[in-house]
Coordinates of C-alpha atoms and ligand atoms in Angstrom, one line a residue:
M160 CA -84.3 -35.9 -14.1
S161 CA -84.6 -38.3 -11.2
A162 CA -81.5 -39.7 -9.4
A163 CA -82.3 -43.1 -10.8
Q164 CA -82.5 -41.7 -14.3
S165 CA -79.3 -39.8 -14.0
N166 CA -77.3 -42.8 -12.9
G167 CA -75.6 -44.5 -15.9
V168 CA -76.3 -44.5 -19.6
R169 CA -79.8 -45.4 -20.7
Q170 CA -80.9 -47.1 -23.8
K171 CA -84.1 -46.3 -25.7
G172 CA -84.5 -48.3 -28.9
A173 CA -81.2 -48.3 -30.6
I174 CA -80.3 -44.7 -29.5
E175 CA -78.3 -44.0 -26.4
E176 CA -79.7 -41.4 -24.1
L177 CA -77.5 -39.3 -21.8
D178 CA -77.9 -36.5 -19.4
A179 CA -75.0 -34.7 -21.1
L180 CA -72.8 -35.1 -24.2
I181 CA -69.5 -33.2 -24.1
V182 CA -67.6 -32.4 -27.2
G183 CA -63.8 -32.1 -27.0
A184 CA -61.2 -33.8 -24.7
G185 CA -59.1 -30.7 -23.8
F186 CA -58.9 -29.0 -20.4
A187 CA -62.5 -27.9 -20.4
G188 CA -64.1 -31.1 -21.7
L189 CA -62.1 -33.4 -19.3
Y190 CA -63.1 -31.1 -16.4
Q191 CA -66.7 -31.4 -17.3
L192 CA -66.5 -35.1 -17.7
R193 CA -64.9 -35.6 -14.3
R194 CA -67.2 -33.3 -12.4
L195 CA -70.5 -34.3 -14.1
R196 CA -69.7 -37.9 -13.5
E197 CA -68.9 -37.3 -9.9
K198 CA -72.3 -35.6 -9.6
G199 CA -74.0 -38.6 -10.9
F200 CA -75.0 -37.4 -14.3
S201 CA -74.8 -39.9 -17.2
V202 CA -72.3 -38.3 -19.5
Q203 CA -70.1 -39.2 -22.4
L204 CA -67.4 -37.2 -24.3
F205 CA -66.9 -37.4 -28.0
E206 CA -63.5 -36.4 -29.3
A207 CA -62.5 -36.0 -33.0
G208 CA -58.8 -36.9 -32.3
A209 CA -57.3 -40.2 -31.3
D210 CA -56.2 -39.1 -27.9
V211 CA -56.8 -36.7 -25.0
G212 CA -55.2 -33.2 -25.0
G213 CA -57.3 -31.0 -27.3
V214 CA -55.1 -28.4 -29.0
W215 CA -52.1 -30.4 -27.8
Y216 CA -53.2 -33.4 -29.8
W217 CA -53.5 -31.5 -33.0
N218 CA -50.7 -28.9 -32.7
C219 CA -47.7 -31.2 -32.5
Y220 CA -45.5 -29.3 -34.9
P221 CA -41.8 -28.9 -34.1
G222 CA -41.3 -26.5 -31.2
A223 CA -44.9 -26.3 -30.0
R224 CA -45.0 -25.5 -26.4
V225 CA -47.3 -23.6 -24.0
D226 CA -46.7 -20.0 -23.4
T227 CA -48.1 -19.9 -19.9
H228 CA -45.7 -20.7 -17.1
V229 CA -45.9 -23.5 -14.6
P230 CA -48.0 -24.1 -12.6
L231 CA -50.7 -22.0 -14.2
Y232 CA -51.4 -24.2 -17.1
E233 CA -52.7 -27.2 -15.2
Y234 CA -55.7 -28.2 -13.1
S235 CA -55.7 -26.7 -9.6
S236 CA -56.8 -29.8 -7.7
E237 CA -54.0 -31.0 -5.4
E238 CA -54.8 -34.6 -6.2
L239 CA -53.6 -33.8 -9.7
W240 CA -50.5 -31.6 -9.0
R241 CA -49.1 -33.3 -5.9
D242 CA -47.3 -36.1 -7.8
W243 CA -46.9 -34.4 -11.1
N244 CA -43.6 -32.6 -11.9
W245 CA -42.8 -30.5 -14.9
S246 CA -39.3 -30.4 -16.4
E247 CA -39.5 -26.9 -17.8
R248 CA -41.1 -23.6 -17.0
F249 CA -42.9 -23.5 -20.4
P250 CA -43.5 -27.2 -21.2
S251 CA -43.4 -28.7 -24.7
W252 CA -46.4 -30.4 -26.4
E253 CA -44.8 -33.7 -25.6
E254 CA -44.7 -33.0 -21.9
L255 CA -48.3 -31.6 -22.0
R256 CA -49.5 -34.8 -23.6
R257 CA -47.8 -36.8 -20.9
Y258 CA -49.7 -34.6 -18.4
F259 CA -53.0 -35.3 -20.1
H260 CA -52.3 -39.1 -20.0
Y261 CA -51.4 -38.8 -16.3
V262 CA -54.7 -37.0 -15.6
D263 CA -56.6 -39.5 -17.7
K264 CA -55.2 -42.4 -15.9
K265 CA -55.5 -40.9 -12.5
L266 CA -59.2 -40.1 -13.0
D267 CA -60.0 -43.0 -15.3
L268 CA -61.6 -40.7 -17.9
S269 CA -61.1 -42.5 -21.1
R270 CA -63.7 -45.1 -20.3
D271 CA -66.3 -42.5 -21.0
I272 CA -64.6 -41.0 -24.1
R273 CA -65.1 -42.0 -27.6
F274 CA -62.1 -41.1 -29.6
N275 CA -62.0 -40.6 -33.4
T276 CA -65.6 -39.4 -33.1
R277 CA -66.3 -36.1 -34.7
V278 CA -69.6 -34.5 -33.9
S279 CA -71.0 -33.3 -37.2
A280 CA -74.6 -32.2 -36.5
A281 CA -77.1 -31.7 -33.7
T282 CA -80.8 -30.9 -33.7
Y283 CA -82.9 -29.8 -30.7
D284 CA -86.0 -31.9 -30.1
D285 CA -88.1 -29.5 -28.1
D286 CA -90.8 -32.2 -27.4
R287 CA -88.4 -34.3 -25.5
K288 CA -86.1 -31.5 -24.5
Q289 CA -83.1 -33.3 -25.8
W290 CA -80.4 -32.8 -28.4
V291 CA -80.1 -35.4 -31.1
I292 CA -76.4 -35.5 -31.9
E293 CA -74.8 -37.1 -34.9
T294 CA -71.3 -38.0 -35.6
Q295 CA -69.4 -38.2 -38.8
D296 CA -69.2 -42.0 -38.6
G297 CA -73.0 -42.2 -38.3
R298 CA -73.6 -42.6 -34.6
V299 CA -76.6 -40.9 -33.0
V300 CA -77.1 -40.1 -29.4
R301 CA -79.7 -38.1 -27.5
A302 CA -78.6 -35.9 -24.6
R303 CA -80.5 -33.4 -22.4
F304 CA -77.5 -31.1 -22.4
F305 CA -75.1 -30.5 -25.2
I306 CA -71.8 -29.2 -23.8
L307 CA -69.4 -27.8 -26.3
C308 CA -65.8 -27.7 -25.2
T309 CA -64.2 -27.3 -28.6
G310 CA -61.7 -24.7 -27.5
F311 CA -60.7 -21.6 -29.5
A312 CA -58.7 -23.3 -32.1
A313 CA -60.7 -26.3 -33.4
K314 CA -61.0 -25.0 -36.9
H315 CA -57.7 -24.2 -38.7
Y316 CA -57.6 -21.4 -41.3
M317 CA -56.1 -22.0 -44.7
P318 CA -55.9 -18.8 -46.8
D319 CA -57.2 -19.1 -50.3
I320 CA -53.8 -19.1 -52.1
E321 CA -53.9 -20.3 -55.7
G322 CA -52.0 -23.5 -56.6
L323 CA -51.5 -25.3 -53.4
E324 CA -52.6 -28.5 -54.9
Q325 CA -49.8 -28.3 -57.4
F326 CA -47.0 -28.2 -54.8
A327 CA -44.8 -31.2 -55.3
G328 CA -43.3 -31.1 -51.9
E329 CA -45.0 -31.7 -48.5
W330 CA -47.2 -29.1 -46.9
H331 CA -48.9 -29.0 -43.5
H332 CA -50.9 -26.7 -41.4
T333 CA -49.5 -26.3 -37.9
G334 CA -52.9 -27.1 -36.4
L335 CA -53.2 -30.4 -38.2
W336 CA -49.7 -31.5 -37.9
P337 CA -49.0 -35.2 -38.8
Q338 CA -48.8 -37.3 -35.6
E339 CA -45.8 -39.1 -36.9
G340 CA -43.9 -35.8 -37.3
V341 CA -42.2 -34.3 -40.4
D342 CA -38.5 -34.4 -41.0
L343 CA -37.2 -30.9 -41.7
A344 CA -33.5 -31.9 -41.5
G345 CA -31.6 -30.8 -44.5
K346 CA -34.7 -29.6 -46.3
R347 CA -35.7 -26.3 -47.9
V348 CA -38.5 -25.2 -45.6
G349 CA -40.9 -22.3 -46.1
V350 CA -43.1 -21.0 -43.3
I351 CA -46.1 -18.8 -44.1
G352 CA -47.3 -16.9 -41.0
T353 CA -45.5 -15.3 -38.1
G354 CA -48.0 -15.7 -35.2
A355 CA -47.3 -17.8 -32.1
S356 CA -47.2 -21.0 -34.2
G357 CA -45.0 -19.5 -36.9
V358 CA -42.5 -18.3 -34.3
Q359 CA -42.2 -21.7 -32.7
V360 CA -41.8 -23.6 -35.9
V361 CA -39.3 -21.1 -37.3
Q362 CA -37.1 -21.5 -34.2
E363 CA -36.9 -25.3 -34.7
A364 CA -36.7 -25.2 -38.5
S365 CA -33.8 -22.7 -38.3
R366 CA -31.7 -25.3 -36.6
E367 CA -32.5 -28.2 -38.9
A368 CA -33.3 -26.9 -42.3
A369 CA -30.8 -26.5 -45.1
H370 CA -32.6 -23.3 -45.8
L371 CA -35.6 -21.7 -44.1
T372 CA -37.7 -19.0 -45.8
V373 CA -40.1 -17.1 -43.6
F374 CA -43.0 -15.4 -45.3
Q375 CA -44.0 -12.4 -43.1
R376 CA -47.1 -10.3 -43.6
T377 CA -47.3 -8.5 -40.3
P378 CA -44.2 -8.5 -38.0
V379 CA -44.9 -10.4 -34.8
I380 CA -44.3 -8.6 -31.5
A381 CA -42.7 -11.6 -29.7
L382 CA -41.7 -11.4 -26.1
A383 CA -38.8 -13.1 -24.2
M384 CA -40.0 -16.4 -22.9
Q385 CA -37.1 -16.8 -20.3
Q386 CA -37.4 -20.6 -20.4
R387 CA -35.9 -22.5 -17.4
K388 CA -35.4 -26.2 -16.6
F389 CA -36.8 -27.6 -13.3
D390 CA -35.6 -30.5 -11.3
E391 CA -37.6 -32.4 -8.7
E392 CA -36.3 -30.3 -5.8
S393 CA -37.2 -27.0 -7.4
Q394 CA -40.7 -28.4 -8.2
R395 CA -41.1 -29.6 -4.6
Q396 CA -40.3 -26.1 -3.3
M397 CA -42.6 -24.4 -5.8
K398 CA -45.5 -26.5 -4.7
V399 CA -45.6 -24.9 -1.3
G400 CA -46.9 -21.8 -3.2
Y401 CA -49.3 -23.6 -5.5
P402 CA -52.5 -23.2 -3.4
E403 CA -52.0 -19.4 -3.3
I404 CA -51.2 -19.2 -7.0
F405 CA -54.3 -21.2 -7.9
R406 CA -56.4 -18.9 -5.6
K407 CA -55.0 -15.8 -7.3
R408 CA -55.6 -17.0 -10.8
R409 CA -59.3 -16.4 -10.4
E410 CA -58.7 -12.8 -9.4
T411 CA -56.7 -11.4 -12.4
F412 CA -57.5 -10.2 -15.9
G413 CA -56.1 -13.2 -17.7
G414 CA -56.4 -15.9 -15.1
F415 CA -52.7 -15.7 -14.2
E416 CA -51.3 -15.2 -10.7
F417 CA -50.3 -11.6 -11.5
G418 CA -52.3 -8.6 -12.8
P419 CA -51.3 -5.2 -14.1
I420 CA -49.4 -2.5 -12.1
E421 CA -52.1 -0.1 -10.9
K422 CA -50.5 3.0 -12.3
S423 CA -50.1 4.8 -15.6
A424 CA -47.0 4.3 -17.7
L425 CA -47.1 8.0 -18.2
E426 CA -47.1 9.2 -14.6
I427 CA -43.5 8.3 -13.8
S428 CA -40.2 9.4 -15.3
S429 CA -38.8 7.6 -18.3
E430 CA -36.0 6.2 -16.2
E431 CA -38.4 4.6 -13.7
R432 CA -40.6 3.3 -16.4
H433 CA -37.6 1.8 -18.2
A434 CA -36.4 0.1 -14.9
I435 CA -39.9 -1.5 -14.5
Y436 CA -40.0 -2.7 -18.1
E437 CA -36.6 -4.3 -17.5
E438 CA -37.9 -6.1 -14.5
L439 CA -41.0 -7.4 -16.4
W440 CA -38.8 -8.4 -19.3
A441 CA -36.5 -10.4 -17.0
K442 CA -39.5 -12.2 -15.5
G443 CA -40.3 -13.3 -19.0
G444 CA -43.5 -14.8 -20.4
F445 CA -46.6 -12.7 -20.3
H446 CA -45.4 -10.4 -17.5
F447 CA -44.5 -7.7 -20.0
W448 CA -48.0 -8.0 -21.5
F449 CA -50.6 -8.6 -18.7
G450 CA -48.3 -7.5 -15.8
T451 CA -47.5 -4.1 -17.1
F452 CA -48.9 -0.6 -16.4
S453 CA -52.7 -0.6 -16.3
D454 CA -53.1 1.8 -19.3
V455 CA -50.8 0.1 -21.8
L456 CA -53.7 -1.7 -23.4
T457 CA -56.0 1.3 -23.2
N458 CA -54.0 4.5 -23.9
E459 CA -52.0 4.9 -27.1
D460 CA -49.2 7.0 -25.6
A461 CA -48.7 4.5 -22.7
N462 CA -48.8 1.7 -25.3
R463 CA -46.1 3.3 -27.4
T464 CA -43.7 3.3 -24.5
A465 CA -44.1 -0.5 -24.2
Y466 CA -43.7 -0.9 -28.0
D467 CA -40.5 1.3 -28.1
F468 CA -38.9 -0.7 -25.3
W469 CA -39.7 -4.0 -27.0
R470 CA -38.5 -2.6 -30.4
D471 CA -35.1 -1.5 -29.0
K472 CA -34.6 -4.8 -27.1
T473 CA -35.4 -6.8 -30.2
R474 CA -33.4 -4.7 -32.8
A475 CA -30.3 -5.0 -30.6
R476 CA -30.3 -8.7 -31.5
I477 CA -30.6 -8.4 -35.3
N478 CA -27.3 -7.7 -37.1
D479 CA -28.6 -6.4 -40.4
P480 CA -30.4 -3.0 -39.9
A481 CA -32.7 -3.4 -42.9
L482 CA -33.8 -6.8 -41.5
A483 CA -34.2 -5.2 -38.1
E484 CA -36.5 -2.6 -39.6
K485 CA -38.7 -5.4 -41.1
L486 CA -38.8 -7.5 -38.0
A487 CA -39.1 -4.7 -35.4
P488 CA -40.2 -1.6 -37.3
T489 CA -39.5 1.9 -36.0
D490 CA -43.2 2.5 -35.8
P491 CA -45.6 -0.2 -34.5
P492 CA -47.6 -2.2 -37.1
H493 CA -50.5 -1.9 -34.6
P494 CA -50.6 -1.1 -30.9
F495 CA -48.5 -3.4 -28.7
G496 CA -50.3 -6.3 -27.1
V497 CA -53.6 -6.1 -29.0
K498 CA -52.7 -9.0 -31.1
R499 CA -52.0 -11.9 -28.7
A500 CA -48.4 -11.8 -27.5
S501 CA -46.2 -14.6 -28.7
L502 CA -43.1 -15.8 -26.8
E503 CA -39.8 -16.5 -28.3
Q504 CA -36.4 -17.9 -27.3
W505 CA -34.1 -17.5 -30.4
Y506 CA -36.6 -16.3 -33.1
Y507 CA -34.9 -13.0 -33.8
D508 CA -31.3 -14.5 -33.5
A509 CA -32.3 -17.1 -36.1
F510 CA -32.5 -14.3 -38.8
N511 CA -28.7 -13.7 -38.3
Q512 CA -28.0 -17.2 -39.7
D513 CA -27.0 -17.7 -43.3
N514 CA -29.6 -20.4 -43.8
V515 CA -32.6 -18.2 -42.8
S516 CA -34.2 -15.5 -45.0
L517 CA -37.2 -13.3 -44.6
V518 CA -39.7 -12.4 -47.3
D519 CA -41.7 -9.3 -46.6
L520 CA -45.1 -10.0 -48.2
H521 CA -46.0 -6.3 -48.2
E522 CA -43.1 -5.7 -50.6
T523 CA -43.4 -8.9 -52.6
P524 CA -46.8 -10.5 -52.1
I525 CA -47.5 -14.2 -52.8
E526 CA -48.9 -14.7 -56.2
K527 CA -49.4 -18.5 -56.1
I528 CA -48.0 -21.8 -55.1
T529 CA -46.2 -23.6 -57.8
A530 CA -45.0 -27.2 -58.1
K531 CA -41.6 -26.0 -56.9
G532 CA -42.6 -23.6 -54.1
V533 CA -43.9 -20.2 -53.5
Q534 CA -44.1 -17.6 -56.2
T535 CA -43.9 -14.1 -54.9
S536 CA -44.1 -11.0 -57.1
D537 CA -40.3 -11.1 -57.7
E538 CA -39.1 -14.7 -57.2
E539 CA -40.0 -18.3 -57.1
H540 CA -38.9 -19.6 -53.7
E541 CA -38.1 -23.3 -54.1
L542 CA -39.1 -25.5 -51.2
D543 CA -39.3 -29.1 -50.1
V544 CA -41.7 -28.5 -47.2
L545 CA -44.2 -25.7 -46.8
V546 CA -45.6 -24.9 -43.3
M547 CA -48.9 -23.1 -43.2
A548 CA -48.8 -21.3 -39.8
T549 CA -51.8 -19.3 -40.8
G550 CA -53.9 -19.6 -37.7
F551 CA -57.5 -20.5 -36.9
D552 CA -61.1 -19.4 -37.4
A553 CA -60.8 -18.8 -33.7
V554 CA -63.4 -19.1 -30.9
T555 CA -66.5 -19.4 -33.1
G556 CA -65.2 -21.6 -35.9
G557 CA -65.1 -24.8 -33.8
L558 CA -68.8 -24.3 -32.9
T559 CA -70.2 -23.1 -36.2
Q560 CA -68.5 -25.9 -38.2
I561 CA -71.0 -28.3 -36.5
D562 CA -74.4 -28.2 -38.2
I563 CA -76.4 -27.2 -35.1
H564 CA -80.2 -26.7 -35.5
G565 CA -82.0 -24.9 -32.7
T566 CA -85.6 -24.0 -32.2
Q567 CA -85.9 -21.0 -34.5
G568 CA -85.1 -22.6 -37.9
A569 CA -81.6 -21.2 -38.2
T570 CA -78.4 -23.1 -37.7
L571 CA -75.9 -21.7 -35.2
K572 CA -73.8 -20.6 -38.2
Q573 CA -76.8 -18.7 -39.6
A574 CA -77.8 -17.2 -36.3
W575 CA -74.2 -15.8 -35.9
A576 CA -73.8 -14.7 -39.5
N577 CA -73.6 -11.1 -38.4
G578 CA -71.6 -11.8 -35.3
A579 CA -71.8 -14.2 -32.3
R580 CA -74.6 -13.5 -29.9
T581 CA -74.5 -15.0 -26.4
H582 CA -75.5 -14.5 -22.9
L583 CA -72.5 -14.6 -20.6
G584 CA -70.5 -16.2 -23.4
L585 CA -72.1 -19.5 -22.4
A586 CA -75.4 -19.9 -24.3
S587 CA -77.3 -18.5 -27.2
T588 CA -81.0 -17.8 -27.7
G589 CA -82.7 -20.4 -29.9
F590 CA -80.4 -23.2 -28.7
P591 CA -81.8 -24.4 -25.4
N592 CA -79.7 -26.7 -23.2
M593 CA -76.6 -26.0 -25.3
L594 CA -73.8 -24.6 -23.3
F595 CA -70.3 -23.8 -24.5
L596 CA -67.1 -23.3 -22.7
Y597 CA -64.3 -20.9 -23.8
G598 CA -66.8 -19.5 -26.2
P599 CA -67.3 -16.1 -27.8
Q600 CA -67.9 -13.1 -25.4
S601 CA -66.4 -15.1 -22.5
P602 CA -62.9 -14.5 -21.4
A603 CA -61.7 -17.3 -23.7
G604 CA -58.6 -16.1 -25.6
F605 CA -57.8 -13.5 -22.9
C606 CA -57.8 -16.2 -20.2
N607 CA -55.5 -19.0 -19.3
G608 CA -57.2 -22.1 -20.5
P609 CA -57.3 -24.3 -17.4
T610 CA -58.4 -21.3 -15.3
C611 CA -61.3 -20.7 -17.5
A612 CA -62.1 -24.5 -17.9
E613 CA -62.5 -24.7 -14.1
L614 CA -64.3 -21.4 -13.4
Q615 CA -66.7 -21.4 -16.3
G616 CA -66.9 -25.2 -15.9
D617 CA -68.1 -24.8 -12.2
W618 CA -70.8 -22.5 -13.4
V619 CA -72.1 -25.0 -15.9
I620 CA -72.0 -27.9 -13.3
A621 CA -73.8 -25.8 -10.7
C622 CA -76.4 -24.8 -13.2
L623 CA -77.1 -28.4 -14.1
E624 CA -77.3 -29.4 -10.5
Y625 CA -79.7 -26.5 -9.8
M626 CA -81.9 -27.7 -12.6
R627 CA -81.9 -31.3 -11.4
A628 CA -82.7 -30.2 -7.8
H629 CA -85.6 -28.1 -9.0
G630 CA -87.0 -30.6 -11.5
L631 CA -86.2 -28.3 -14.5
T632 CA -85.3 -29.7 -17.9
R633 CA -84.8 -26.7 -20.2
I634 CA -82.6 -23.6 -20.1
E635 CA -82.5 -20.9 -22.7
A636 CA -80.8 -17.5 -22.8
T637 CA -83.3 -14.7 -23.4
A638 CA -82.9 -12.4 -26.4
S639 CA -82.9 -9.3 -24.2
A640 CA -80.1 -10.7 -22.0
E641 CA -78.2 -11.5 -25.2
D642 CA -78.7 -8.0 -26.5
A643 CA -77.5 -6.5 -23.2
W644 CA -74.5 -8.8 -23.1
G645 CA -73.4 -7.9 -26.6
K646 CA -73.7 -4.2 -25.8
H647 CA -71.7 -4.6 -22.6
V648 CA -68.9 -6.5 -24.4
S649 CA -68.8 -3.9 -27.2
E650 CA -68.6 -1.0 -24.7
L651 CA -65.7 -2.8 -22.9
A652 CA -64.0 -3.3 -26.3
E653 CA -64.2 0.4 -27.0
M654 CA -62.4 1.2 -23.8
T655 CA -59.4 -0.7 -25.0
L656 CA -57.0 -0.7 -28.0
F657 CA -58.0 -4.2 -29.0
P658 CA -60.2 -3.1 -31.9
R659 CA -57.1 -1.4 -33.4
A660 CA -55.6 -4.6 -34.9
N661 CA -56.7 -7.1 -37.4
S662 CA -56.4 -10.0 -35.0
W663 CA -58.2 -13.2 -34.3
Y664 CA -59.4 -11.5 -31.1
M665 CA -61.5 -9.4 -33.4
G666 CA -62.4 -12.1 -35.9
A667 CA -60.4 -10.0 -38.4
N668 CA -58.0 -12.7 -39.5
I669 CA -60.7 -14.5 -41.5
P670 CA -62.0 -12.8 -44.7
G671 CA -65.7 -11.9 -44.3
K672 CA -66.0 -12.8 -40.6
P673 CA -67.9 -10.2 -38.7
R674 CA -65.6 -7.8 -36.7
Q675 CA -66.3 -8.0 -33.0
L676 CA -64.3 -8.5 -29.9
L677 CA -64.6 -12.3 -29.4
N678 CA -63.3 -12.3 -25.9
Y679 CA -64.5 -10.7 -22.7
P680 CA -61.8 -8.5 -21.3
G681 CA -61.4 -9.1 -17.6
L682 CA -62.0 -12.5 -15.8
P683 CA -63.0 -11.1 -12.4
S684 CA -65.8 -8.9 -13.6
Y685 CA -66.9 -11.7 -15.9
L686 CA -67.2 -14.1 -13.0
E687 CA -69.0 -11.5 -10.9
R688 CA -71.7 -11.3 -13.6
C689 CA -72.0 -15.1 -14.0
N690 CA -72.3 -15.5 -10.3
E691 CA -74.9 -12.7 -10.1
S692 CA -77.0 -14.5 -12.7
A693 CA -76.7 -17.8 -10.8
T694 CA -77.7 -16.3 -7.4
K695 CA -80.7 -14.7 -9.0
A696 CA -82.0 -18.1 -10.2
Y697 CA -80.2 -17.8 -13.5
E698 CA -81.3 -14.3 -14.5
G699 CA -81.1 -13.8 -18.2
F700 CA -82.2 -17.4 -18.9
V701 CA -85.6 -19.0 -19.0
L702 CA -85.7 -22.2 -17.0
N703 CA -88.6 -24.6 -17.1
Ligands
LIG185 O1 -52.1 -17.9 -35.7 P1 -52.2 -16.3 -35.8 P2 -51.2 -18.8 -34.8 N1 -50.7 -14.7 -46.3 O2 -53.6 -16.0 -36.3 C1 -50.5 -15.0 -41.2 C2 -52.4 -19.8 -29.9 N2 -51.1 -20.4 -29.9 O3 -51.5 -20.3 -35.1 O4 -50.8 -11.1 -38.9 C3 -49.7 -14.6 -45.5 O5 -51.7 -15.7 -34.6 C4 -50.9 -13.9 -40.3 O6 -50.5 -12.7 -40.9 P3 -51.2 -11.3 -40.3 C5 -52.2 -18.4 -29.5 O7 -53.3 -17.9 -28.7 C6 -50.4 -20.6 -28.7 O8 -49.8 -18.4 -34.9 O9 -52.7 -11.6 -40.4 N3 -49.7 -14.7 -44.2 C7 -50.1 -14.3 -39.1 O10 -48.8 -13.9 -39.1 C8 -52.2 -17.7 -30.8 O11 -52.5 -16.3 -30.8 C9 -49.2 -21.2 -28.7 O12 -50.8 -10.3 -41.3 C10 -50.9 -15.0 -43.7 C11 -50.2 -15.8 -39.1 O13 -50.5 -16.2 -40.5 C12 -53.2 -18.5 -31.6 O14 -53.0 -19.8 -31.1 C13 -48.6 -21.6 -29.9 C14 -52.1 -15.2 -44.5 C15 -51.4 -16.4 -38.3 O15 -51.1 -16.1 -36.9 C16 -53.1 -18.5 -33.0 O16 -51.7 -18.5 -33.4 C17 -49.3 -21.4 -31.1 C18 -51.9 -15.0 -45.8 N4 -52.9 -15.2 -46.7 C19 -50.5 -20.8 -31.1 N5 -53.1 -15.5 -43.7 C20 -48.6 -21.3 -27.4 O17 -47.4 -21.1 -27.3 C21 -52.7 -15.5 -42.4 N6 -51.3 -15.2 -42.4 C22 -49.4 -21.8 -26.3

């Protein structure tokens, strides 16, 4: 593309033509929009929601807040953090939305975003080396590059439970929560699911509902959040350290400013180990997960020491021993930390309240939903509001729900029917000029979102600039690179305990979804491989 061509939106007939069409106005999409615009590409962003924020637009259920501490969960550019102050260490969805509005205004992003515009289909036109992209409301655009920033949680998961349509009360999935909110005060509330969303909604509902019934299948291993309030002065002092924190986040496993302790949990005395676990616990957040001994996520015996510490801490807060056994069992339901850790503040304490009860679905499974509530094998639980905190068809679902037709006859959904196949977690054979951020086989769910949005994002921008500078108009991952990448990710998975749980990390939360580790474990080695490909003229891709 020439400089003249790449400056501004072009019209050809009635169809708009762009250098790049971005899907999704979360961290990754907004970063792409900003940077590509700065580089002189003609670019637009389509967003299904009515506002910026990505997951923070859709997941506005009571108690939703980020579980990554300030300042990691924001853009690293000083222009954006200098005048922005957070009020809490783990901000709420409301504050995150205010942050997104701040960024939007500061960078004037919305002028190139079409809201309420869901991309429904895309077909590659190999003659013109363009994607023809269609939206649900009938728009069509052509774009050289199709950049999918749909995040890991764009497709919510509703289990197939009989009778939901008969329920006379209100029901909502946490990932599609009504923007106007739902009043839980004085109501009989049921929550199905005890992942991160379930934990957060349970905490809030326990304080408002007349009665709260929590339907638990697998007990969550929730860690202490250690929330704190900030004032302007504490934020001012913290900002002195921001540049160093943002530098470090590119160097650690999960894109945080800390990594694991480089020793085994088993090489020290139990007293020393306990003291270290106490320290990590007091720091709160993900320190007990990603800042722990280096073998906790790879060695079963080391892992068990972490589980036992967590179990004892947790049980000490639950008054009824039978309930304590259900919420924090003597033996782990799966290794610690191989399902994504959740953070809690008063989740376990809530179960000591008279208005909160737990239903163990292993003992009494759900049979159906009735007009009055949830019928388990022993009882009909009457409810006014039912919350489905049942998670997402994570990582791949947001991509495969778009009807994407590449060059080999198959849709993306068909091409990935036996498991996602990618090179560097960024592109897939048969789908030229389509790049996805936070996608399968990239660090995605293991990595702090904004870290990944910037680092993967920079790779994509550099690649498009390289192509423009060399007069290239088509990039496609090779099948052999894709095979090698899939093998590499599988080998890494086998070195960890992640395959040992039925988690969304493994695609195992969705019936029939192929089992594979969907996230690349280890940001630094991932970046090394991406950079290696770039420095070798994009090895693993064919460019022409
Ligand atoms: O979803 P999940 P989530 N009958 O898949 C249960 C991020 N997030 O929305 O474990 C009964 O973790 C299921 O049970 P089981 C974060 O990355 C972040 O909570 O499969 N129960 C599980 O308990 C997180 O990991 C924040 O046995 C059923 C629950 O539903 C990711 O989003 C906040 C069921 C689903 O848990 C997803 O979290 C929220 C059935 N048929 C989310 N089917 C932050 O704080 C499923 N379940 C930033």
